[in-house]
Short mmCIF file of C-alpha atoms in Angstrom, two decimals:
data_model
loop_
_atom_site.label_atom_id
_atom_site.label_comp_id
_atom_site.label_asym_id
_atom_site.label_seq_id
_atom_site.Cartn_x
_atom_site.Cartn_y
_atom_site.Cartn_z
CA MET N 29 -14.62 72.72 2.86
CA ARG N 30 -17.76 71.26 2.14
CA ARG N 31 -16.30 69.21 -0.57
CA THR N 32 -13.33 67.98 2.01
CA VAL N 33 -15.99 67.08 4.55
CA LEU N 34 -18.28 65.29 2.09
CA ILE N 35 -15.00 63.17 0.50
CA VAL N 36 -14.20 62.46 4.19
CA ALA N 37 -17.73 61.15 5.10
CA VAL N 38 -17.85 59.32 1.97
CA VAL N 39 -14.63 57.42 2.57
CA ALA N 40 -15.22 56.90 6.40
CA ALA N 41 -18.36 55.34 4.98
CA LEU N 42 -17.01 53.09 2.71
CA ALA N 43 -14.44 52.10 5.52
CA ALA N 44 -17.15 51.46 7.85
CA ALA N 45 -19.15 49.40 5.10
CA GLY N 46 -16.08 47.45 4.39
CA THR N 47 -14.98 46.65 8.18
CA ALA N 48 -18.68 45.57 8.66
CA ALA N 49 -18.34 43.21 5.75
CA LEU N 50 -15.03 42.01 6.62
CA LEU N 51 -16.54 41.33 10.02
CA VAL N 52 -19.46 39.44 8.60
CA ASN N 53 -17.52 37.38 6.52
CA ILE N 54 -15.16 36.83 9.53
CA LEU N 55 -18.45 35.87 11.58
CA GLU N 56 -19.70 33.42 8.73
CA ARG N 57 -16.36 31.61 8.54
CA LYS N 58 -15.96 31.14 12.16
CA GLN N 59 -19.72 29.62 11.92
CA GLU N 60 -18.81 27.34 8.79
CA ALA N 61 -15.66 26.30 10.75
CA ARG N 62 -17.64 25.67 13.84
CA ASN N 63 -19.79 23.16 11.63
CA PRO N 64 -17.46 21.14 9.46
CA PHE N 65 -20.27 19.37 7.67
CA TYR N 66 -23.93 19.32 7.64
CA ARG N 67 -26.08 15.96 8.52
CA VAL N 68 -27.86 15.58 5.83
CA GLU N 69 -27.87 11.79 6.10
CA GLN N 70 -27.57 9.45 9.56
CA LEU N 71 -24.70 7.51 9.08
CA THR N 72 -24.71 4.36 10.91
CA ASP N 73 -22.00 1.28 11.37
CA GLU N 74 -23.99 -0.34 8.44
CA THR N 75 -23.60 2.53 5.93
CA VAL N 76 -21.31 0.96 3.59
CA ASP N 77 -22.08 3.02 0.29
CA PRO N 78 -19.55 6.14 0.23
CA ALA N 79 -22.05 7.91 -1.90
CA VAL N 80 -24.20 8.22 1.11
CA TRP N 81 -21.41 9.59 3.41
CA GLY N 82 -20.73 12.00 0.42
CA ARG N 83 -23.78 13.86 1.18
CA ASN N 84 -22.73 15.18 4.71
CA PHE N 85 -18.96 15.46 3.20
CA PRO N 86 -19.19 16.45 -0.35
CA MET N 87 -15.73 17.92 -0.50
CA GLN N 88 -14.23 14.71 0.50
CA TYR N 89 -16.16 12.93 -1.57
CA ASP N 90 -15.38 14.93 -4.30
CA ASP N 91 -11.76 14.08 -3.87
CA TYR N 92 -12.18 10.12 -3.40
CA LYS N 93 -13.83 9.86 -6.56
CA ARG N 94 -10.91 11.56 -8.19
CA THR N 95 -8.65 8.11 -7.34
CA VAL N 96 -9.83 7.15 -10.85
CA ASP N 97 -6.99 9.29 -12.31
CA GLN N 98 -4.08 7.43 -13.90
CA VAL N 99 -1.16 9.71 -13.86
CA ARG N 100 2.42 8.39 -14.14
CA THR N 101 5.46 9.77 -12.42
CA ARG N 102 8.96 8.88 -13.41
CA TYR N 103 9.29 5.50 -11.36
CA GLY N 104 5.68 4.71 -10.61
CA GLY N 105 2.13 5.27 -11.51
CA SER N 106 0.17 3.90 -14.45
CA GLU N 107 -0.64 4.78 -17.95
CA ALA N 108 -4.15 4.23 -19.51
CA THR N 109 -3.69 1.17 -21.50
CA GLN N 110 -6.85 0.32 -23.63
CA ARG N 111 -7.98 -3.20 -23.96
CA THR N 112 -10.94 -4.93 -25.84
CA PRO N 113 -13.62 -6.00 -23.13
CA THR N 114 -14.82 -9.46 -23.15
CA GLN N 115 -17.43 -11.32 -21.11
CA ALA N 116 -14.72 -12.69 -18.54
CA ASP N 117 -13.10 -9.09 -18.41
CA PRO N 118 -15.20 -5.97 -18.79
CA ARG N 119 -12.29 -3.37 -18.67
CA SER N 120 -11.63 -1.30 -21.24
CA VAL N 121 -8.79 0.40 -19.66
CA VAL N 122 -5.89 -1.51 -17.64
CA ALA N 123 -2.40 -0.27 -16.43
CA GLN N 124 0.53 -1.30 -18.35
CA SER N 125 2.19 -4.51 -17.81
CA ARG N 126 5.20 -4.84 -15.65
CA LEU N 127 5.85 -8.07 -17.24
CA GLU N 128 6.26 -6.69 -20.59
CA GLU N 129 8.26 -3.82 -19.04
CA ASP N 130 10.65 -6.24 -17.45
CA PRO N 131 10.82 -9.99 -18.69
CA ARG N 132 13.15 -10.70 -15.85
CA LEU N 133 10.06 -10.88 -13.33
CA LYS N 134 8.77 -13.77 -14.97
CA THR N 135 11.96 -15.79 -14.69
CA ILE N 136 11.96 -14.53 -10.87
CA TRP N 137 8.10 -15.61 -10.50
CA ASN N 138 8.20 -18.81 -12.55
CA GLY N 139 5.88 -21.00 -11.19
CA TYR N 140 3.57 -18.61 -9.46
CA ALA N 141 0.82 -16.78 -10.82
CA PHE N 142 2.24 -13.28 -10.68
CA ALA N 143 4.36 -14.57 -13.74
CA LYS N 144 1.06 -14.61 -15.75
CA ASP N 145 0.00 -10.94 -14.48
CA PHE N 146 1.21 -8.35 -13.07
CA ARG N 147 0.71 -4.56 -13.86
CA GLU N 148 1.59 -1.22 -12.30
CA GLU N 149 -0.69 -0.03 -9.46
CA ARG N 150 -3.62 2.21 -10.01
CA GLY N 151 -5.57 4.17 -7.64
CA HIS N 152 -7.94 3.40 -4.94
CA ALA N 153 -10.89 3.26 -7.45
CA TYR N 154 -9.67 0.11 -9.25
CA MET N 155 -8.60 -1.71 -6.09
CA LEU N 156 -11.83 -4.45 -6.35
CA ASP N 157 -12.18 -4.56 -10.13
CA ASP N 158 -8.21 -5.21 -10.64
CA GLN N 159 -8.40 -7.99 -8.10
CA THR N 160 -11.19 -9.46 -9.43
CA TYR N 161 -10.38 -9.52 -13.36
CA THR N 162 -6.68 -10.22 -13.34
CA GLU N 163 -5.55 -13.26 -15.03
CA ARG N 164 -4.16 -14.55 -11.85
CA GLN N 165 -7.65 -15.54 -10.86
CA GLN N 166 -7.12 -18.25 -13.97
CA VAL N 167 -3.92 -19.69 -12.43
CA THR N 168 -4.67 -20.19 -9.01
CA LYS N 169 -8.29 -20.31 -7.05
CA GLN N 170 -7.61 -17.53 -4.80
CA PRO N 171 -9.39 -17.38 -1.50
CA GLY N 172 -11.93 -15.00 0.15
CA THR N 173 -9.09 -13.99 2.07
CA CYS N 174 -8.07 -11.31 -0.36
CA MET N 175 -10.96 -9.34 0.08
CA GLN N 176 -9.66 -7.71 3.42
CA CYS N 177 -7.22 -5.09 1.04
CA HIS N 178 -9.44 -5.03 -1.95
CA ALA N 179 -13.03 -4.17 -0.73
CA SER N 180 -14.87 -2.55 1.70
CA VAL N 181 -15.45 -5.68 4.23
CA TYR N 182 -16.20 -4.44 7.59
CA THR N 183 -19.97 -4.66 7.47
CA ILE N 184 -19.73 -7.82 5.58
CA TYR N 185 -17.25 -9.33 8.42
CA LYS N 186 -19.67 -8.12 10.68
CA LYS N 187 -22.69 -9.84 9.29
CA LEU N 188 -20.95 -13.05 8.28
CA GLY N 189 -19.74 -13.20 12.11
CA GLU N 190 -23.26 -12.36 13.51
CA GLY N 191 -22.08 -9.04 14.75
CA ASP N 192 -18.34 -10.40 15.72
CA LEU N 193 -15.88 -8.78 13.37
CA ILE N 194 -13.02 -11.87 13.87
CA LYS N 195 -15.32 -14.66 13.11
CA GLY N 196 -16.75 -12.97 10.15
CA PHE N 197 -13.25 -12.61 8.66
CA GLU N 198 -12.48 -16.18 9.82
CA LYS N 199 -15.34 -17.19 7.77
CA MET N 200 -14.79 -15.01 4.66
CA ASN N 201 -11.08 -16.24 4.66
CA GLN N 202 -12.12 -19.88 4.00
CA MET N 203 -14.58 -19.19 1.28
CA PRO N 204 -13.39 -19.19 -2.45
CA TYR N 205 -12.83 -15.97 -4.08
CA ALA N 206 -16.00 -16.13 -6.46
CA GLU N 207 -18.34 -16.90 -3.43
CA ALA N 208 -16.84 -13.96 -1.27
CA ARG N 209 -16.82 -11.46 -4.39
CA LYS N 210 -20.57 -11.58 -4.59
CA LEU N 211 -20.78 -10.29 -1.05
CA VAL N 212 -19.05 -6.86 -1.51
CA GLU N 213 -19.62 -4.04 -3.56
CA HIS N 214 -17.27 -1.22 -2.93
CA PRO N 215 -13.57 -0.73 -3.07
CA VAL N 216 -12.25 0.62 0.11
CA ALA N 217 -14.90 3.28 1.45
CA CYS N 218 -15.38 6.04 4.21
CA ILE N 219 -16.65 3.27 6.75
CA ASP N 220 -13.48 1.23 6.42
CA CYS N 221 -11.03 3.96 8.17
CA HIS N 222 -13.81 6.12 9.72
CA ASP N 223 -16.21 5.87 12.78
CA PRO N 224 -19.50 6.93 11.82
CA ALA N 225 -20.63 8.41 14.66
CA THR N 226 -17.60 10.45 15.32
CA MET N 227 -15.88 10.31 12.48
CA GLN N 228 -12.43 9.38 14.13
CA LEU N 229 -10.09 7.17 12.23
CA ARG N 230 -10.30 3.49 13.20
CA VAL N 231 -8.62 0.35 12.19
CA THR N 232 -11.11 -2.22 10.74
CA ARG N 233 -9.10 -5.14 9.29
CA PRO N 234 -8.25 -8.07 11.76
CA GLY N 235 -5.19 -9.01 10.00
CA PHE N 236 -3.86 -5.54 11.08
CA MET N 237 -5.30 -5.83 14.31
CA GLU N 238 -3.48 -9.17 15.24
CA GLY N 239 -0.27 -8.12 13.31
CA ILE N 240 0.28 -4.79 15.10
CA ARG N 241 -0.61 -6.61 18.46
CA ALA N 242 2.29 -9.19 17.87
CA LEU N 243 4.55 -6.46 16.99
CA LYS N 244 3.74 -4.53 20.08
CA ALA N 245 4.28 -7.80 21.87
CA SER N 246 7.71 -8.38 20.39
CA GLU N 247 8.67 -4.85 21.65
CA GLY N 248 7.47 -5.63 25.30
CA ARG N 249 4.05 -4.21 25.09
CA ALA N 250 1.50 -6.81 25.94
CA ASP N 251 -2.38 -6.84 25.09
CA TYR N 252 -1.96 -4.07 22.67
CA ASP N 253 -5.59 -2.88 21.23
CA VAL N 254 -4.78 -0.48 18.09
CA ASN N 255 -8.20 1.28 18.31
CA ARG N 256 -7.86 1.73 22.33
CA ASP N 257 -4.05 2.30 22.48
CA ALA N 258 -2.84 4.28 19.18
CA THR N 259 -2.50 8.20 19.14
CA ARG N 260 -4.42 10.00 16.51
CA GLN N 261 -1.23 10.68 14.55
CA GLU N 262 -0.35 7.10 14.55
CA MET N 263 -3.68 6.11 13.33
CA ARG N 264 -2.88 8.58 10.35
CA ALA N 265 -0.58 5.79 9.26
CA TYR N 266 -2.52 2.61 11.03
CA VAL N 267 -5.36 3.07 8.75
CA CYS N 268 -3.08 2.80 5.77
CA GLY N 269 -0.96 0.06 7.27
CA GLN N 270 -4.07 -1.89 7.21
CA CYS N 271 -3.54 -3.21 3.60
CA HIS N 272 -0.29 -1.79 2.37
CA VAL N 273 1.54 -4.42 4.16
CA GLU N 274 3.46 -7.74 3.70
CA TYR N 275 1.25 -10.83 4.67
CA TYR N 276 0.35 -14.23 4.08
CA PHE N 277 -2.13 -16.93 4.05
CA LYS N 278 -1.65 -19.09 6.94
CA GLY N 279 -2.73 -22.70 7.08
CA PRO N 280 -5.68 -24.20 5.42
CA GLU N 281 -7.77 -21.95 7.08
CA LYS N 282 -6.03 -19.09 4.89
CA ARG N 283 -5.89 -16.80 7.77
CA LEU N 284 -4.43 -13.52 6.58
CA THR N 285 -1.31 -13.10 8.51
CA TYR N 286 1.35 -10.38 9.01
CA PRO N 287 4.57 -11.80 9.78
CA TRP N 288 5.37 -9.37 12.54
CA SER N 289 6.22 -11.09 15.59
CA LYS N 290 9.83 -10.67 15.31
CA GLY N 291 9.70 -7.24 13.96
CA LEU N 292 9.30 -5.26 10.62
CA LYS N 293 12.82 -5.67 9.22
CA VAL N 294 13.05 -7.67 6.06
CA GLU N 295 15.64 -10.51 7.69
CA GLN N 296 13.03 -10.40 10.57
CA ILE N 297 10.19 -11.18 8.36
CA THR N 298 12.42 -13.84 6.44
CA ALA N 299 13.53 -15.43 9.86
CA TYR N 300 9.77 -15.78 10.82
CA TYR N 301 8.69 -17.40 7.39
CA ASP N 302 11.74 -19.89 7.38
CA GLU N 303 10.64 -20.85 11.40
CA VAL N 304 7.29 -21.47 10.27
CA GLY N 305 8.50 -23.27 7.26
CA HIS N 306 6.30 -21.09 4.89
CA LYS N 307 6.76 -20.78 0.90
CA ASP N 308 4.51 -19.14 -1.23
CA PHE N 309 5.58 -21.37 -4.40
CA THR N 310 8.04 -23.85 -5.53
CA HIS N 311 10.18 -22.09 -8.35
CA ALA N 312 9.64 -23.60 -11.85
CA GLN N 313 13.32 -23.43 -12.94
CA SER N 314 15.25 -24.25 -9.73
CA GLY N 315 12.82 -25.94 -7.37
CA ALA N 316 13.55 -23.28 -4.72
CA PRO N 317 10.93 -22.66 -2.08
CA ALA N 318 10.23 -19.39 -3.12
CA LEU N 319 8.49 -16.29 -1.13
CA LYS N 320 6.89 -13.55 -2.90
CA ALA N 321 6.77 -9.99 -1.03
CA GLN N 322 3.31 -8.22 -1.20
CA HIS N 323 3.21 -4.58 -0.63
CA PRO N 324 5.54 -3.52 2.45
CA GLU N 325 4.87 0.22 2.49
CA PHE N 326 4.20 0.25 5.71
CA GLU N 327 7.38 -1.54 6.98
CA MET N 328 9.57 0.48 4.70
CA TRP N 329 8.02 3.77 5.99
CA ASN N 330 8.63 2.48 9.52
CA MET N 331 12.42 2.25 8.48
CA GLY N 332 12.51 5.75 6.96
CA ILE N 333 13.22 9.28 8.23
CA HIS N 334 9.73 10.54 8.06
CA ALA N 335 8.23 7.73 10.36
CA ARG N 336 10.86 8.59 13.07
CA SER N 337 9.99 12.39 12.47
CA GLY N 338 6.42 11.60 13.36
CA VAL N 339 5.15 12.16 9.71
CA ALA N 340 2.35 9.81 8.70
CA CYS N 341 1.34 8.30 5.87
CA ALA N 342 -1.71 10.76 5.35
CA ASP N 343 0.58 13.75 6.04
CA CYS N 344 1.90 13.50 2.77
CA HIS N 345 -0.36 11.13 0.64
CA MET N 346 -3.69 13.05 1.73
CA PRO N 347 -2.20 16.22 3.13
CA TYR N 348 -4.37 19.12 4.60
CA LYS N 349 -5.90 21.62 2.52
CA ARG N 350 -8.08 24.83 2.94
CA GLU N 351 -11.58 24.84 1.66
CA GLY N 352 -13.35 28.23 2.40
CA ALA N 353 -12.79 28.07 6.38
CA LEU N 354 -12.55 24.73 6.49
CA LYS N 355 -9.36 22.22 6.91
CA ILE N 356 -9.90 19.27 5.44
CA SER N 357 -7.78 16.22 4.24
CA ASP N 358 -7.23 15.69 0.85
CA HIS N 359 -8.96 12.53 -0.37
CA HIS N 360 -7.64 12.36 -3.29
CA VAL N 361 -5.10 9.69 -2.60
CA ARG N 362 -1.87 9.34 -4.95
CA SER N 363 1.81 10.27 -5.10
CA PRO N 364 3.17 13.43 -3.05
CA LEU N 365 4.97 14.27 -6.50
CA LEU N 366 1.63 14.82 -7.95
CA ASN N 367 0.81 17.25 -5.03
CA ILE N 368 4.07 18.90 -3.98
CA GLN N 369 2.82 21.97 -2.74
CA ARG N 370 0.78 20.58 -0.20
CA ALA N 371 2.59 17.06 0.47
CA CYS N 372 6.32 18.42 0.78
CA GLN N 373 6.53 22.06 0.76
CA THR N 374 4.45 22.54 4.13
CA CYS N 375 7.95 20.98 5.82
CA HIS N 376 10.43 21.64 3.07
CA LYS N 377 10.84 25.14 1.91
CA TRP N 378 12.30 24.49 -1.50
CA PRO N 379 11.05 25.18 -4.86
CA GLU N 380 8.82 22.19 -6.54
CA ALA N 381 11.39 21.42 -9.30
CA GLU N 382 14.28 20.84 -6.58
CA LEU N 383 12.36 18.61 -4.42
CA LYS N 384 11.19 16.52 -7.47
CA ALA N 385 14.82 16.05 -8.61
CA ARG N 386 15.78 15.09 -5.17
CA VAL N 387 13.13 12.39 -4.84
CA GLU N 388 14.07 11.20 -8.41
CA THR N 389 17.54 11.45 -7.55
CA ILE N 390 16.81 8.91 -4.73
CA GLN N 391 14.65 6.55 -6.71
CA GLU N 392 17.04 6.38 -9.72
CA ARG N 393 19.76 5.36 -7.43
CA VAL N 394 17.42 2.90 -5.47
CA TYR N 395 16.32 1.54 -9.00
CA GLY N 396 19.73 1.21 -10.30
CA MET N 397 20.58 -1.22 -7.60
CA ARG N 398 17.42 -2.88 -8.23
CA ASN N 399 18.38 -3.97 -11.59
CA GLN N 400 21.72 -5.36 -10.47
CA ALA N 401 20.12 -7.45 -7.74
CA MET N 402 17.59 -8.63 -10.41
CA ASP N 403 20.44 -9.64 -12.84
CA ALA N 404 21.93 -11.18 -10.08
CA VAL N 405 18.88 -13.30 -9.05
CA VAL N 406 18.19 -14.43 -12.47
CA GLU N 407 21.82 -15.67 -13.07
CA LEU N 408 21.43 -17.83 -9.99
CA ILE N 409 18.14 -19.03 -11.28
CA THR N 410 20.02 -20.01 -14.43
CA ASP N 411 23.11 -21.56 -12.44
CA ILE N 412 20.66 -23.78 -10.16
CA GLU N 413 18.62 -24.98 -13.22
CA ALA N 414 22.26 -25.97 -15.01
CA ALA N 415 23.35 -27.79 -12.25
CA GLN N 416 20.21 -29.76 -12.08
CA LYS N 417 20.37 -30.67 -15.71
CA ALA N 418 23.93 -31.59 -15.11
CA GLY N 419 22.62 -34.42 -12.69
CA VAL N 420 23.63 -32.60 -9.27
CA ALA N 421 21.93 -34.07 -6.56
CA GLU N 422 18.93 -32.51 -5.13
CA ALA N 423 20.76 -32.44 -1.57
CA ASP N 424 23.74 -30.75 -2.91
CA LEU N 425 21.10 -27.68 -4.43
CA THR N 426 19.88 -26.91 -0.83
CA VAL N 427 22.65 -23.86 -0.30
CA ALA N 428 21.74 -22.60 -3.47
CA ARG N 429 18.25 -22.48 -3.36
CA ALA N 430 17.95 -21.35 0.39
CA ALA N 431 20.38 -18.27 -1.38
CA GLN N 432 17.94 -17.83 -4.00
CA ARG N 433 14.52 -17.76 -1.53
CA HIS N 434 16.27 -14.95 0.60
CA ALA N 435 17.66 -12.88 -2.44
CA GLN N 436 14.68 -13.16 -4.25
CA PHE N 437 12.53 -12.14 -1.25
CA TYR N 438 14.74 -9.23 -0.51
CA LEU N 439 14.60 -8.17 -3.94
CA ASP N 440 10.92 -8.25 -3.97
CA PHE N 441 10.75 -6.43 -0.73
CA VAL N 442 11.76 -3.28 -2.49
CA GLU N 443 10.22 -4.06 -5.98
CA ALA N 444 6.90 -4.83 -4.78
CA GLU N 445 6.89 -1.18 -2.54
CA ASN N 446 5.63 1.33 -4.33
CA SER N 447 7.91 4.08 -3.47
CA THR N 448 11.28 2.66 -5.46
CA GLY N 449 12.97 3.20 -2.31
CA PHE N 450 11.71 6.66 -1.20
CA HIS N 451 10.21 5.62 2.23
CA ALA N 452 13.63 4.54 3.52
CA PRO N 453 16.14 5.32 0.89
CA GLY N 454 19.00 3.98 3.08
CA GLU N 455 17.26 0.60 4.45
CA ALA N 456 16.24 -0.27 0.45
CA GLN N 457 19.92 0.14 -0.63
CA ARG N 458 20.90 -2.43 2.48
CA ILE N 459 18.38 -4.52 1.29
CA LEU N 460 19.59 -4.66 -1.97
CA ARG N 461 22.74 -4.90 -1.27
CA ASP N 462 22.27 -8.06 0.74
CA SER N 463 19.92 -9.63 -1.95
CA ILE N 464 22.92 -9.40 -4.23
CA ASN N 465 25.18 -11.00 -1.65
CA PHE N 466 23.02 -13.85 -1.44
CA SER N 467 22.56 -14.50 -5.00
CA ARG N 468 26.70 -14.50 -5.19
CA LYS N 469 26.82 -16.76 -2.05
CA GLY N 470 24.40 -19.24 -3.89
CA GLN N 471 26.14 -19.00 -7.02
CA LEU N 472 29.79 -19.49 -5.29
CA ALA N 473 28.23 -22.65 -3.34
CA LEU N 474 27.38 -24.25 -6.77
CA ARG N 475 30.96 -23.49 -7.89
CA GLN N 476 32.51 -24.79 -4.56
CA MET N 477 30.44 -27.98 -5.46
CA LYS N 478 31.41 -28.38 -9.00
CA VAL N 479 35.19 -27.86 -7.99
CA ALA N 480 34.96 -30.51 -5.20
CA GLN N 481 33.07 -33.02 -7.76
CA ALA N 482 35.98 -32.39 -9.98
CA ALA N 483 38.54 -33.03 -7.54
CA LYS N 484 37.09 -36.75 -6.68
CA PRO N 485 39.15 -39.57 -7.80
#
């Protein structure tokens, strides 16, 4: 009997100790959750260095530093390619050349700087250096406008504008790139997306502020202020859309402008460019007034099922994760295919292999049609060049050149968008279909002209 009582007492004591330990742990975790960070540094609107922010937010900063990773997926990402550093370009590692992977791109961009150097995308850690040292800098004199998307410029804009963000933006736009580059030190940093006092998301890029205002106005909503009117979930897409967009440099002042006043669809953007008479370059072989798409991820995402379902960029590229009692957003920005468990399986309850296979099937189909559209544009360029050599009058080439302009831009809208169609599969296929149609219409116009000339007495 005594032994039984002793055993019961020991078990009860252990249970009590375990319960006490559990309660203490719960209390500690609750306390930890109440204090999501420790204010080691006093952050201000002039604190640019992300390492300083990292003293208050070490977990997020550790993730941010991991954007140096170079991991390739089947249809995107970059492999580390070794190169010998030079005084002009100190990089020892770069991404592989897209021009070497697909020489047709050289034909499509003939006469433009992208035909000289165009590489696979790398992480945010490289965005400033890769812009600084690209060989495109040797082909054309780029303006300071480029800094909006390749550097942490918020505080620089404020300084240049003596406190006025827009005035500083306008001043940097007109600087030569080399001069503007001396003013910046970091790629995109914490201050570019977060208010240092509240940590709330915010838009700091004037180009996006003006672009989204024009877009909302086209939808009947006047005087839209993104930092005042956007919801928190919208901001989880808008802070990414500050840079992952289509844009152009407007006028001699090189003002960075998002062509959204008619809408975000490729045909609406093309109509805008046609209306204002914008061209990025004159094609060296065909003489067509050509356009070059940038990286319209925001526009394409808006056309897809995830946007319609309220899923923002950060939900997939910076998904939430648990660190102890804390729920934080993963600042190791990367392809969701490299983080399927957190990025996809939160909503899609299927095995990782199944989800990856579904994504790659979508991308494979888009990539196949992309190749058909690429061939069609190259064939049209070849036909226009042949017509010029045959002595066809410039006026008679107008229709074919306009077809090339549209076919090429539509193709590039998908080619330059870094999801290989996944952000909006149906839209990507539609755009590539129309690109092929433009190319064939251009070729048909040349053939009809040739038949008409042959029929003349």
